[in-house]
Coordinates of C-alpha atoms in Angstrom, one line a residue:
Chain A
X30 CA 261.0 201.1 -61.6
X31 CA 257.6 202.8 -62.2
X32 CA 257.0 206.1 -61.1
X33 CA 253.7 205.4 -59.0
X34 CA 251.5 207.8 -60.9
X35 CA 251.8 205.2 -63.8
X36 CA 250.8 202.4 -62.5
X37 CA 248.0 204.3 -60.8
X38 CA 246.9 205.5 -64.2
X39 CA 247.9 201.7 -65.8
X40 CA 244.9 200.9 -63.0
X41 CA 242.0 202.3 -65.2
X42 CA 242.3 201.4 -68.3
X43 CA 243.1 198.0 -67.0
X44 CA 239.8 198.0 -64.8
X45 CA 237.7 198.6 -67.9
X46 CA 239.6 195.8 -69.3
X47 CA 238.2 193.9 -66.6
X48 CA 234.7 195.1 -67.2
X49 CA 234.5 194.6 -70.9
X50 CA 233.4 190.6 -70.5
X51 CA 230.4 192.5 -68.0
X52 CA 229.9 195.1 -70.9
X53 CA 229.9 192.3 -73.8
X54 CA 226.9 190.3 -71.5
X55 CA 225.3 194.0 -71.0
X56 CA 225.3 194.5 -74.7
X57 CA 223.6 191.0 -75.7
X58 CA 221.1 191.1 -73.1
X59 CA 220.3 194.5 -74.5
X60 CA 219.9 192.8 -77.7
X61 CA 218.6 189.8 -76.7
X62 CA 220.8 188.1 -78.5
X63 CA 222.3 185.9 -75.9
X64 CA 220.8 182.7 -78.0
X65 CA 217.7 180.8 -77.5
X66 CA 219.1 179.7 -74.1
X67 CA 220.1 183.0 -72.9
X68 CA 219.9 181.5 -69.1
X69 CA 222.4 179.0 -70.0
X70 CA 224.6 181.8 -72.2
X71 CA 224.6 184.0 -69.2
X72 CA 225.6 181.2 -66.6
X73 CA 228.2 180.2 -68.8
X74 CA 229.9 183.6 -69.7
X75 CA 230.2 184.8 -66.3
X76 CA 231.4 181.0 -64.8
X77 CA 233.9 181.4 -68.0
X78 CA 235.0 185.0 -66.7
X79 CA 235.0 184.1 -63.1
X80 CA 236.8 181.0 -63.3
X81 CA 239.4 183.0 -66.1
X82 CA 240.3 185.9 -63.9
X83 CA 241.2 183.1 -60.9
X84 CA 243.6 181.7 -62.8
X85 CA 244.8 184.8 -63.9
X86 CA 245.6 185.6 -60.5
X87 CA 247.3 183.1 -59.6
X88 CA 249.3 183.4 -63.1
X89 CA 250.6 187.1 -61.7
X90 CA 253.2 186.1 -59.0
X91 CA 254.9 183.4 -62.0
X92 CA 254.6 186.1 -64.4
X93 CA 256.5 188.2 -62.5
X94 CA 259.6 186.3 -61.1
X95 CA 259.8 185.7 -65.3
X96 CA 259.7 188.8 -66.4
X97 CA 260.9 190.8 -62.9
X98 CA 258.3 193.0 -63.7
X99 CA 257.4 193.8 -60.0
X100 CA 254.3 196.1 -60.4
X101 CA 252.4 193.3 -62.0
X102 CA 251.7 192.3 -58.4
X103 CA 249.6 195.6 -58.0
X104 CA 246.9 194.5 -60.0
X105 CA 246.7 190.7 -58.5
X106 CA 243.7 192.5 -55.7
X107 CA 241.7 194.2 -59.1
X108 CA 242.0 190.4 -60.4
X109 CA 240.6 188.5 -57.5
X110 CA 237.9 190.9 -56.7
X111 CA 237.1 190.6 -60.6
X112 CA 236.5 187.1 -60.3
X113 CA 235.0 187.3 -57.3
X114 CA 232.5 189.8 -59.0
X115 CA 231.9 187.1 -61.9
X116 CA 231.3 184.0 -59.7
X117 CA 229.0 186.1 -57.7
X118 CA 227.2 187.2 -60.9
X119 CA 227.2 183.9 -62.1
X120 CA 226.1 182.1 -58.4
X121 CA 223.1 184.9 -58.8
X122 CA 222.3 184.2 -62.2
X123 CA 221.9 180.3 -61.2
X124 CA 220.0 181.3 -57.7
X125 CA 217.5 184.2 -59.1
X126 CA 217.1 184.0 -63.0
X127 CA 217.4 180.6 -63.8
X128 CA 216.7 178.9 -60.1
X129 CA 213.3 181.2 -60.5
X130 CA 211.0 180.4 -57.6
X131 CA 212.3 176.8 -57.6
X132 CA 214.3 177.2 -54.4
X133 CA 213.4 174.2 -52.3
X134 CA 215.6 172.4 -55.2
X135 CA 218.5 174.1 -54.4
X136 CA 219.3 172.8 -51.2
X137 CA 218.5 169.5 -52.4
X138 CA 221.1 170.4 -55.8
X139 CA 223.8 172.2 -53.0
X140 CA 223.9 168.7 -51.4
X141 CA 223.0 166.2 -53.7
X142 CA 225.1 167.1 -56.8
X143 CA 228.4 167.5 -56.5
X144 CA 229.5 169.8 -58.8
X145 CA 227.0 172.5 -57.2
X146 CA 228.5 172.0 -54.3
X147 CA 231.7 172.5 -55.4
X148 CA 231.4 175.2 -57.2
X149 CA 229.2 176.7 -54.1
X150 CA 232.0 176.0 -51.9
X151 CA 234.9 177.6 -54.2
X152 CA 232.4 180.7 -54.3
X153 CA 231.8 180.9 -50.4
X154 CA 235.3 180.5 -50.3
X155 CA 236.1 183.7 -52.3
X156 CA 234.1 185.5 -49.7
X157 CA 236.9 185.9 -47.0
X158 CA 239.3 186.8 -49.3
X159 CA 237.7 189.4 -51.0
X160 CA 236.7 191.1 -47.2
X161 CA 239.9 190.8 -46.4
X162 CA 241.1 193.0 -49.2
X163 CA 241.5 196.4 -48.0
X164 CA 244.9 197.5 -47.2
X165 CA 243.2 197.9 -43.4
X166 CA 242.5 194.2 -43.7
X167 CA 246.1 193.6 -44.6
X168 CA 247.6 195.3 -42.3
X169 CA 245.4 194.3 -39.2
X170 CA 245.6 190.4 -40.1
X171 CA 249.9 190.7 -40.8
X172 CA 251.3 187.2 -41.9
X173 CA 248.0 185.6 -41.0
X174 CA 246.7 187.0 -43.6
X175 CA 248.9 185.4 -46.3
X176 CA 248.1 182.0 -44.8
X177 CA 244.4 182.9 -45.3
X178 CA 244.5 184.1 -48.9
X179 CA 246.7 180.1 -49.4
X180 CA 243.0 179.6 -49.5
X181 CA 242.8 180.9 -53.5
X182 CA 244.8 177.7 -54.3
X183 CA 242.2 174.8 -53.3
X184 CA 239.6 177.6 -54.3
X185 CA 240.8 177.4 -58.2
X186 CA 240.5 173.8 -57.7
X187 CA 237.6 173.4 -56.8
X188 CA 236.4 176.1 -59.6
X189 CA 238.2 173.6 -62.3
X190 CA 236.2 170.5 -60.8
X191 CA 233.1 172.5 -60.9
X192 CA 233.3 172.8 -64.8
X193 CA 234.6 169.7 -65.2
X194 CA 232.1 167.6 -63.0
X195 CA 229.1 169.3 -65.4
X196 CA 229.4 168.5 -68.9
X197 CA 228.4 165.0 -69.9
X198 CA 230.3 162.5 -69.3
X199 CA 231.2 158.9 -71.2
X200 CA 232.7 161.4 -74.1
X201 CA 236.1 163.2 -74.6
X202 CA 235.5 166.1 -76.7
X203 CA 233.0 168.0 -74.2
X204 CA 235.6 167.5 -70.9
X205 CA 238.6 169.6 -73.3
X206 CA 238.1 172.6 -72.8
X207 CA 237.5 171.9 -68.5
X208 CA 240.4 170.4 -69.1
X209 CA 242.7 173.0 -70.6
X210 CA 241.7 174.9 -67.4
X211 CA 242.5 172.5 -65.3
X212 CA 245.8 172.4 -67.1
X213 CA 246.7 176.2 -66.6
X214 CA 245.6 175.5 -62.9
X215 CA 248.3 172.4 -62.9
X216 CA 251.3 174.4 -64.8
X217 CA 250.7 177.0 -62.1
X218 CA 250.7 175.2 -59.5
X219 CA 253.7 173.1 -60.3
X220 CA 255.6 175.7 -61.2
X221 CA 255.5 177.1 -57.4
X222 CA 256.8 173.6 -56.1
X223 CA 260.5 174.0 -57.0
X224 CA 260.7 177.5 -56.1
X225 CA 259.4 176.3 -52.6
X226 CA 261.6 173.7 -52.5
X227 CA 264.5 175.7 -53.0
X228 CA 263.8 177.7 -50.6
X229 CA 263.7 175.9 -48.1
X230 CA 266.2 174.0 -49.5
X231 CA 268.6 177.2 -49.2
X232 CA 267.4 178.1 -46.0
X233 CA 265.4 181.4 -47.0
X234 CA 262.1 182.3 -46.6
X235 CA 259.7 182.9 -49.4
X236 CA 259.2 186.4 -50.1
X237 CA 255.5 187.3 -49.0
X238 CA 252.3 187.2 -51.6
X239 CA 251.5 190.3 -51.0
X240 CA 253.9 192.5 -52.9
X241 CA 255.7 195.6 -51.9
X242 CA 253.7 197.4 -49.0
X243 CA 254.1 200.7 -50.9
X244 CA 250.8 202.7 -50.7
X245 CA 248.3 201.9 -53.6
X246 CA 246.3 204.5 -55.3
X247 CA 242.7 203.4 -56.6
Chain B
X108 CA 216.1 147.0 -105.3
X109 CA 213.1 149.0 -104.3
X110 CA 209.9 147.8 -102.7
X111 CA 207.0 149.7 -103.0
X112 CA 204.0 149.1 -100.0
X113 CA 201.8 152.3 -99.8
X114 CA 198.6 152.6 -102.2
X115 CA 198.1 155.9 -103.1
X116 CA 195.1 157.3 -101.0
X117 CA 192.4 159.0 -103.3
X118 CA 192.4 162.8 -103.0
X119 CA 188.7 162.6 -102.0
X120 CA 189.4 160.5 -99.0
X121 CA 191.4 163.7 -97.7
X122 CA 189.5 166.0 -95.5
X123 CA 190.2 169.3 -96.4
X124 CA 190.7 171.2 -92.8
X125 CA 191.7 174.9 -92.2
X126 CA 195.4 175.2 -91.4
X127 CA 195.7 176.9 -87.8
X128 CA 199.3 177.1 -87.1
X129 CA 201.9 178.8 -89.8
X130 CA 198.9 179.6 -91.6
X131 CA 200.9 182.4 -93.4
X132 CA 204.2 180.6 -93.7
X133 CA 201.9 177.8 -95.4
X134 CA 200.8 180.6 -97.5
X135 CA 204.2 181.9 -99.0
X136 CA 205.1 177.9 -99.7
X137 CA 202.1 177.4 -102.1
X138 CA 203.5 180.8 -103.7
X139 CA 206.9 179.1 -103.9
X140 CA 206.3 175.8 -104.5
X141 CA 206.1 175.8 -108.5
X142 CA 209.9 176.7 -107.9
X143 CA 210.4 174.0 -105.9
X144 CA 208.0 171.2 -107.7
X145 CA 209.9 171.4 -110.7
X146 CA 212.5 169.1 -108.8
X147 CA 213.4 168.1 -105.4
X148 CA 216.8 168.0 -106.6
X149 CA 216.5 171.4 -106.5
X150 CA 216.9 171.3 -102.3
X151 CA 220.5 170.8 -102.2
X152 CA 221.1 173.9 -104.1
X153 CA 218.5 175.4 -101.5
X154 CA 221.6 174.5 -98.9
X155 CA 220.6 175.2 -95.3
X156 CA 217.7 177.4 -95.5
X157 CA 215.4 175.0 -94.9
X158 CA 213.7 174.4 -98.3
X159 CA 209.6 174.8 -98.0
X160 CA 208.5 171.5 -98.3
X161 CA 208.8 170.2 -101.9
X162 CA 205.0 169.3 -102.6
X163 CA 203.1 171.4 -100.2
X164 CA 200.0 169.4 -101.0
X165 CA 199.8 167.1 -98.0
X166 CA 200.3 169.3 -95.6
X167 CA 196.8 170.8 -96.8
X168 CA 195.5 167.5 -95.1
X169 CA 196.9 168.9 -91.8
X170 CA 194.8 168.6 -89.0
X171 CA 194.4 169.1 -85.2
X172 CA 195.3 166.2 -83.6
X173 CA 194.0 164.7 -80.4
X174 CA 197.8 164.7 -79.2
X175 CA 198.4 168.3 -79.4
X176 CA 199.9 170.2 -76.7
X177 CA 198.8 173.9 -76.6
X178 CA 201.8 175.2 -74.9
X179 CA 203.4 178.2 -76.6
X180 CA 205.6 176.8 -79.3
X181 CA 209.0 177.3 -79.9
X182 CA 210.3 179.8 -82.4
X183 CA 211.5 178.3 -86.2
X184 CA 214.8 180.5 -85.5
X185 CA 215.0 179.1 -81.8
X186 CA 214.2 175.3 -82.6
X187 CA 216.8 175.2 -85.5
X188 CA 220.1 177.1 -84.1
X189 CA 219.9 174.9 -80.5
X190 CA 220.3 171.6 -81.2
X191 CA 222.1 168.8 -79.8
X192 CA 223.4 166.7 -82.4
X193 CA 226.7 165.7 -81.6
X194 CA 227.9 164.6 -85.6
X195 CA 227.7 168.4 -86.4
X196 CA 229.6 169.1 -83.2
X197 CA 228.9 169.3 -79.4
X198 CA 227.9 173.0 -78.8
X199 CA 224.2 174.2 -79.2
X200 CA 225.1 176.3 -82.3
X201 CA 227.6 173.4 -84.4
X202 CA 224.5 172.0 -85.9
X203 CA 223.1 174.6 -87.7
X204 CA 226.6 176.1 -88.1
X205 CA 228.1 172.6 -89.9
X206 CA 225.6 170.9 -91.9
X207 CA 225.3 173.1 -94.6
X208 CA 227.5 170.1 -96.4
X209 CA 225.2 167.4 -95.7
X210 CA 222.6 165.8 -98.3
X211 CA 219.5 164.4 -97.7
X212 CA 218.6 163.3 -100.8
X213 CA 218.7 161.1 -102.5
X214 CA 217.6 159.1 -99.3
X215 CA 216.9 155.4 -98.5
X216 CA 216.5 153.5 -95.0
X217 CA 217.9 149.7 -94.5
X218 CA 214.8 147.7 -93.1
X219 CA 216.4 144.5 -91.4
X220 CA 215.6 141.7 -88.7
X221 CA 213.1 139.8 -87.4
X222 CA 210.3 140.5 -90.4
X223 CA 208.5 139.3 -92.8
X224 CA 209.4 142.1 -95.2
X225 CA 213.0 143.4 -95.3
X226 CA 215.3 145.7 -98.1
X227 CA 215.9 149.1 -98.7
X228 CA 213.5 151.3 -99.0
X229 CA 213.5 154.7 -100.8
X230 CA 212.6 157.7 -98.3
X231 CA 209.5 158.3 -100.3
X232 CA 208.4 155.2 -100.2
X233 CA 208.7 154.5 -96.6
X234 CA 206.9 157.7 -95.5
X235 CA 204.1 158.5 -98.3
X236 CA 203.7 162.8 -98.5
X237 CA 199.6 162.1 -98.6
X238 CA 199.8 160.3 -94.9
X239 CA 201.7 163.3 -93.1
X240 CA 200.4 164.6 -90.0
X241 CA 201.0 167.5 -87.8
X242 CA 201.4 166.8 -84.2
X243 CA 202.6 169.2 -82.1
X244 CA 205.1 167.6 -79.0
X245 CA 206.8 168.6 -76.2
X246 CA 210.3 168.1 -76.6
X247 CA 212.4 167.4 -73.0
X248 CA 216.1 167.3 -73.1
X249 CA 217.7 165.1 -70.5
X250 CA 220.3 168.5 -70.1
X251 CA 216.7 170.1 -68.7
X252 CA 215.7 172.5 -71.2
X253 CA 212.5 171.9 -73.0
X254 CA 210.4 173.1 -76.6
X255 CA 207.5 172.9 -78.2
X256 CA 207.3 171.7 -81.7
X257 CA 205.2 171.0 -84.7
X258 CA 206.4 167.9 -86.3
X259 CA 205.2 166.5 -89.3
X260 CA 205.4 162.7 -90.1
X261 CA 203.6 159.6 -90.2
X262 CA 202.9 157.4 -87.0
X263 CA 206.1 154.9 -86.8
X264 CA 203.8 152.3 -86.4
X265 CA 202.1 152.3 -89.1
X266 CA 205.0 152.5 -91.5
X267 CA 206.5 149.3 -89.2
X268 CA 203.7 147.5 -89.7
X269 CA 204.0 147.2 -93.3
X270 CA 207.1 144.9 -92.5
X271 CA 205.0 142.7 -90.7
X272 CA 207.1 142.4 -88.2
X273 CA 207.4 138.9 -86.5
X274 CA 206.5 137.7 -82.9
X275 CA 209.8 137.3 -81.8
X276 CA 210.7 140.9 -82.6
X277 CA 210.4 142.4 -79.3
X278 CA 212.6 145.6 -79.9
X279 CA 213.6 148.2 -83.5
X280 CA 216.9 149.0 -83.6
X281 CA 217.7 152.4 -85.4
X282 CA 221.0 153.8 -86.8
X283 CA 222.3 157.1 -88.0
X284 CA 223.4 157.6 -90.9
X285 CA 227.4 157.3 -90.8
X286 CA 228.8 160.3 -93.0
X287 CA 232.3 161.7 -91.8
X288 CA 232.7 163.7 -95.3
X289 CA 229.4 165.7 -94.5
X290 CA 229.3 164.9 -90.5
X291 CA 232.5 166.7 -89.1
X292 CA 231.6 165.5 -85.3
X293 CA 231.7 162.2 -86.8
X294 CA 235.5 162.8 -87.0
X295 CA 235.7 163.1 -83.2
X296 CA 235.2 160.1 -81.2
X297 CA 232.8 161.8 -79.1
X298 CA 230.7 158.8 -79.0
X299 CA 230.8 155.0 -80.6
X300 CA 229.5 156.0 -84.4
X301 CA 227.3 155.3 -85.8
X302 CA 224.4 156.9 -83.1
X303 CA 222.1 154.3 -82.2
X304 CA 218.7 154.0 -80.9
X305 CA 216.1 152.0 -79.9
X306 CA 212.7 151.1 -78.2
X307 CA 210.7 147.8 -76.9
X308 CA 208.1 147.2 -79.8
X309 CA 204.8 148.1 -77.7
X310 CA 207.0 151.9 -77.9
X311 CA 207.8 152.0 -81.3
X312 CA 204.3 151.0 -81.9
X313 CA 202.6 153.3 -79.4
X314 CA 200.5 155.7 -81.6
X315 CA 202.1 158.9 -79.7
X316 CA 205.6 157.8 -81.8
X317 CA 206.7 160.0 -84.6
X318 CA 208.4 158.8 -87.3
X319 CA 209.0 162.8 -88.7
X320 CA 210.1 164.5 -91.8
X321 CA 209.2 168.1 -91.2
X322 CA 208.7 170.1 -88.6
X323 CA 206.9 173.6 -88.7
X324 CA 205.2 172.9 -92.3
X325 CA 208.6 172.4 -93.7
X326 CA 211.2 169.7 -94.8
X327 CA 213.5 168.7 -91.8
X328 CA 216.6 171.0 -91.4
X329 CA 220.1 169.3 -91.6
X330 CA 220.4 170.1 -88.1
X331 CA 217.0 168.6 -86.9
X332 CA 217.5 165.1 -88.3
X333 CA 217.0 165.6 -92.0
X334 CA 215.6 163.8 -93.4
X335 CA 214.0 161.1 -91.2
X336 CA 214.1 160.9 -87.6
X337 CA 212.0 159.9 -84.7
X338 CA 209.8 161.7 -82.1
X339 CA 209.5 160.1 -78.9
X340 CA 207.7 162.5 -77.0
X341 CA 207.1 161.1 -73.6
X342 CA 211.3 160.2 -73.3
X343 CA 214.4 162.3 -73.2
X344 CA 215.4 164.2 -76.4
X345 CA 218.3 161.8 -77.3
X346 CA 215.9 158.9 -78.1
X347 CA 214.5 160.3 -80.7
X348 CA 217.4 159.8 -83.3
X349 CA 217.9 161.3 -86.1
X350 CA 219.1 161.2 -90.3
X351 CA 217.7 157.5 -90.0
X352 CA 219.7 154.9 -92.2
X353 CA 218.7 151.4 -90.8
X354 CA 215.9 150.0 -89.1
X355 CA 215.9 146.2 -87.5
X356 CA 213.7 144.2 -85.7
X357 CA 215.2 142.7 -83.0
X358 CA 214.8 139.7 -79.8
X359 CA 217.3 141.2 -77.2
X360 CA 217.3 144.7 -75.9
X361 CA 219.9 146.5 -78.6
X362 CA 222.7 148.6 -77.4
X363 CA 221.8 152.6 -77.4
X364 CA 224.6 155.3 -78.0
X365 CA 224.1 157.0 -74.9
X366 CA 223.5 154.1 -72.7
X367 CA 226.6 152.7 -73.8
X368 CA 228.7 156.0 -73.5
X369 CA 227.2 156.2 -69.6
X370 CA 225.2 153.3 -68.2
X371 CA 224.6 154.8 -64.9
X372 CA 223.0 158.4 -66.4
X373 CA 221.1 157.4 -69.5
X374 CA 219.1 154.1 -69.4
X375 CA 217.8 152.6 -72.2
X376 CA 214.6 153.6 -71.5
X377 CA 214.9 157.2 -70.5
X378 CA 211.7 158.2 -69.9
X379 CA 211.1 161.4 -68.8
X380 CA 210.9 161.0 -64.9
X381 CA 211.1 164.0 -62.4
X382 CA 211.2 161.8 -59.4
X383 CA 214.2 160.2 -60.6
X384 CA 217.2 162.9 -61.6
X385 CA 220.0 162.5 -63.4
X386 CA 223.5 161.6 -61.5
X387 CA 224.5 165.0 -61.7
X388 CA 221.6 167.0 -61.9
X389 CA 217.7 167.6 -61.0
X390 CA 215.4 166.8 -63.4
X391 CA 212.5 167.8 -61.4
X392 CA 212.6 171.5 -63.2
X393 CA 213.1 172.3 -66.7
X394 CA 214.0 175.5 -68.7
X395 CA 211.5 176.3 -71.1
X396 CA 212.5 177.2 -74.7
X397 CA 209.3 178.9 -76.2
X398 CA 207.6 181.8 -77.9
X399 CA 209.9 184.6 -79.0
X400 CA 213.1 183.7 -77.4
X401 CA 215.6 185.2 -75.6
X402 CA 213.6 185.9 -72.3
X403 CA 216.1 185.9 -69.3
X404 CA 212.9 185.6 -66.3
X405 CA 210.6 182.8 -66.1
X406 CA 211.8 180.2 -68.2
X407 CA 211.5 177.8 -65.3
X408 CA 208.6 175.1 -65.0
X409 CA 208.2 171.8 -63.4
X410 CA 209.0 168.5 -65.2
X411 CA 205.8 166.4 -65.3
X412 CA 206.0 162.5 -65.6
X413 CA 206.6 160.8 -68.9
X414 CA 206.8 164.6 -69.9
X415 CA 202.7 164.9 -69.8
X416 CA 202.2 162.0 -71.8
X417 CA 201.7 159.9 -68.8
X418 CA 197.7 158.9 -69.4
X419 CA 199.0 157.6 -72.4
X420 CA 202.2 155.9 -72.1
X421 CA 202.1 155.3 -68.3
X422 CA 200.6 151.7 -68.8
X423 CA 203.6 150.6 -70.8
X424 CA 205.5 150.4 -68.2
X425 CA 203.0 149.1 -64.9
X426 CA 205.6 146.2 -63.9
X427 CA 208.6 148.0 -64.8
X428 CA 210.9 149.5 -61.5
X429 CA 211.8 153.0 -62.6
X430 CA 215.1 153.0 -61.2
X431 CA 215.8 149.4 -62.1
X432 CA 215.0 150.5 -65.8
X433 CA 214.9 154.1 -66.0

C-alpha cells in the first residue's frame, strides 16, 4: 500500500500530464501553426483529447482488478473532469469560434444532424457527473450516486458514435480510426460483463465504483 | 500516335497586359526560367517544390478576366498543404506529404467516345502554353470549407471542341490517372479506382469551366491535380477531378466516384446549393480558407447558390428539381 502523501504528490505531475494536450493546442495557436484549417485542427484535437481521457476512465477500474494496483482508482475523478474539460473546450470551439455569429444554424444542426446531436447529448450528459464530483456530492447522494455516474457508460457511446457518424461515409479507410475507439469502448465494456455475471452468479455484490472512501488530497 | 490540332497563335495577336496578381513571384520565374527552359525534364528533379512554370511566356498574356472573384485569395502555402485528394491519402496534409514520387511528365490524355476526333493526345498538345488564362475561382468543398484560387488553363470547351464532339454526346466522362506505384492511397480501397468524373455537355462546355494546368502562375503541384485537372467552380470541390488520363464523350449519364461511393450525399450533379445540405451536415455556412492563414475568428461566411456563379450557370438547370438531381 501507498503511503497517502505519494499518491497525493503522484496527483501533480499526473495533472500536468493531463494538461500537456491543452499546452500543445496553447503552443500552436501561439504559433499559428495549427494548419490552414486551424478551426478544424482545434475541433479535432480537443474532441480527440476529450473523447481519449473517457475512455481512459473507464479503462481505470479494468486496469486495476489486473494489476491490483488499488490507488489507480484515485485518479479516475482527475480523468473524467479532464475530459469533461476537453469536450467542453471542444463544444466551445464548435459554438463560438467556428459557429461564429451563425447561431440560428445550430439549433437547426442540434436537431437535424445526428451526430451533433449526439455528441451534444454525450456532452450535456457529462454535466451531472462532473457536479457531482466533490467528495460532498459523494457523500450526500450515497449509492445513488453510483447509479448516476452508470451514466459515463452510454456517455462514451455516444462520444464514439459522434466521431463515427462525421467522417464521410461510402469509404473504409476514414471510419478506422472511429473505429479503433469504438473498439477500446467495446473491449471495456465486455470485459465488465463476466465479472458482473459472476457476481451475481456467486451471490456477492459488486464492490462500489467509487474506490476506497479514504480522504483525498488535491 | 500523336494528333496535333492547335495553330500556333502569332505573338502579335497577344495583348501584352500588366500582371496584377504574383507580380513579383512572376518576376523571380523570368529570372529562373533559363534554368528551367533548358528542359522540362528538368521538373522531376525539381520534385515537389512546385517548379515555376517551364516557359513563363504565356502567362505574360495574363489578363483580368470577366470571371474573377475579388475575394482575398488563398495563400500558395495554404492552397497546396490542404488538399483533398484521396490517392495521396485521406487526411488534409497526405497530399502534399506523398506525392513527391509522382510524375507528370511525360503526360498524355485518352480522348474517347462519341466524336468525330478521337486518340491520345500529348499534354502539350491538348492545352497549347500560348492559350492559358488566369481566372481566379472560388473553390467550395462539399466538407464546408472554401478558397480562393488563381488557376491557370484553357476553357475546357474550347479544347473539347476540337474533337468535334457528336450530337449524341450528351455527357464527358473523365478519369484519373490510375498509378498505385506513385499513388499510395491508390493501395487502399478507399473508393472504386480509378476517380471518375463527369458533367452534362452544356457544363463541360459552359465557358466558366476550367480545364487547368497551373495555378498561382505556376505548374500544378502533385497534390493539386498535376498536371491536368478541371475547375468547376459553381459545384462542390470533388467534381473538379484531377491528374486527367481519359476523356469520353458519352449518351448516358456516366457513373462518378463519389456518387457511387454514397448516392444519397453526393449527386452527380453537386452543385453548390445552401438550401439543400448535406445528410449530415449544413451547407448553408462555409469556413473560409484565405489570406494569410491560420486565423482562428471569422472564418465563417454564408454559402451563396451555385457558389456565386448563379447569374451564370443558374439557367442550366431551369427544369431541373434540385433535390431530385442535386
Amino acid at each position: 500500500m501507498w503511503p497517502k502523501d505519494a499518491i497525493g504528490a503522484a496527483k501533480v505531475p499526473f495533472l500536468l500530464l493531463c494538461l500537456l494536450p491543452l499546452a500543445g493546442i496553447g503552443w500552436d495557436i501561439a504559433h499559428q501553426s495549427l494548419g490552414p484549417d486551424p478551426v478544424a485542427q482545434l475541433e479535432h484535437r480537443t474532441g480527440d483529447w476529450a473523447l481519449r481521457l473517457l475512455l481512459a476512465t473507464l479503462a481505470v477500474t479494468p486496469l486495476r482488478r489486473v494489476t491490483g494496483f488499488a490507488p489507480l482508482l484515485r485518479f479516475r475523478r482527475m480523468l473524467g473532469l479532464f475530459a469533461f474539460f476537453y469536450a467542453t473546450m471542444h463544444l466551445a470551439t464548435y459554438l463560438i469560434i467556428d459557429l461564429g455569429g451563425f447561431w440560428t444554424q445550430l439549433f437547426a444542426e442540434i436537431v437535424k444532424r445526428p451526430y451533433i446531436t449526439v455528441g451534444f447529448l454525450a456532452w450535456a450528459g457529462l454535466v451531472p457527473l462532473a457536479l457531482t464530483s466533490t467528495r460532498g456530492m459523494m457523500r450526500r447522494l450515497g449509492r445513488r450516486w453510483t447509479q448516476l455516474h452508470r451514466l459515463v457508460y452510454p456517455i462514451a457511446l455516444l462520444a464514439v458514435l459522434h466521431f463515427l457518424w462525421l467522417v464521410k461515409s461510402g469509404q473504409k479507410i476514414a471510419v478506422r480510426e472511429p473505429l479503433v475507439y469504438l473498439a477500446i469502448f467495446a473491449v471495456l465494456m465486455l470485459w465488465r460483463i463476466p465479472w458482473t455475471r459472476l457476481a451475481a452468479r456467486l451471490g456477492l455484490r459488486e464492490p462500489p465504483a467509487t474506490g476506497s472512501p479514504a480522504p483525498q488530497r488535491r | 500516335m500523336t494528333k496535333r490540332f492547335f495553330d500556333t497563335i502569332p505573338g502579335s495577336l497577344i495583348t501584352p497586359e500588366p500582371i496584377y496578381h504574383g507580380r513579383r513571384e512572376w518576376l523571380k520565374s523570368l529570372a529562373l526560367s533559363p534554368l528551367l527552359i533548358a528542359g522540362c525534364k528538368a521538373e522531376s528533379t525539381a520534385g515537389t517544390q512546385a517548379p515555376i512554370m517551364p516557359d513563363a511566356a504565356p502567362l505574360q498574356a495574363r489578363r483580368p478576366s470577366a470571371w474573377d472573384t475579388r475575394d482575398e485569395q488563398t495563400s500558395w502555402h495554404d492552397a497546396t498543404h490542404h488538399n483533398n485528394f484521396y490517392e495521396f491519402g485521406t487526411g488534409k496534409g497526405d497530399p502534399s506529404r506523398h506525392s513527391a514520387r509522382f510524375k507528370p511528365r511525360p503526360w498524355s490524355v485518352e480522348v474517347a467516345g462519341l466524336a468525330e476526333v478521337t486518340g491520345t493526345f500529348d499534354l502539350d498538345d491538348l492545352v497549347k502554353p500560348e492559350l492559358l488564362e488566369e481566372r481566379i475561382y472560388r473553390l467550395r468543398c462539399v466538407e464546408a470549407w472554401s478558397m480562393v484560387i488563381p488557376w491557370v488553363g484553357v476553357p475546357l470547351a474550347d479544347c473539347l471542341k476540337r474533337f468535334k464532339p457528336l450530337s449524341s454526346a450528351k455527357y464527358v466522362a473523365f478519369t484519373t490517372v490510375m498509378r498505385p506505384a506513385e499513388m499510395p492511397g491508390q493501395s487502399y480501397p478507399v473508393l472504386d479506382w480509378p476517380y471518375r468524373e463527369g458533367l452534362r455537355i452544356d457544363e463541360a462546355m459552359h465557358p466558366l469551366t476550367l480545364l487547368a494546368v497551373g495555378m498561382y502562375g505556376r505548374v500544378l503541384p502533385n497534390q493539386n491535380g498535376a498536371p491536368l485537372r478541371l475547375v468547376v467552380p459553381w459545384k462542390y470541390g470533388f467534381k473538379s477531378i484531377k491528374s486527367i488520363v481519359r476523356i469520353e464523350f458519352v449518351a448516358e449519364q456516366p457513373v462518378t466516384s463519389w456518387n457511387a461511393a454514397g448516392p444519397d450525399e453526393y449527386g452527380f450533379y453537386s452543385n453548390v446549393n445552401p438550401q439543400l445540405d448535406h445528410p449530415r451536415w449544413s451547407q448553408r455556412t462555409e469556413r473560409r480558407i484565405a489570406g494569410s492563414g491560420g486565423s482562428l475568428f471569422g472564418n465563417r461566411i454564408e454559402t451563396l447558390p451555385f457558389n456565386g456563379y448563379g447569374e451564370h450557370v443558374a439557367s442550366l438547370y431551369t427544369d431541373a428539381d434540385a433535390r431530385k438531381y442535386f
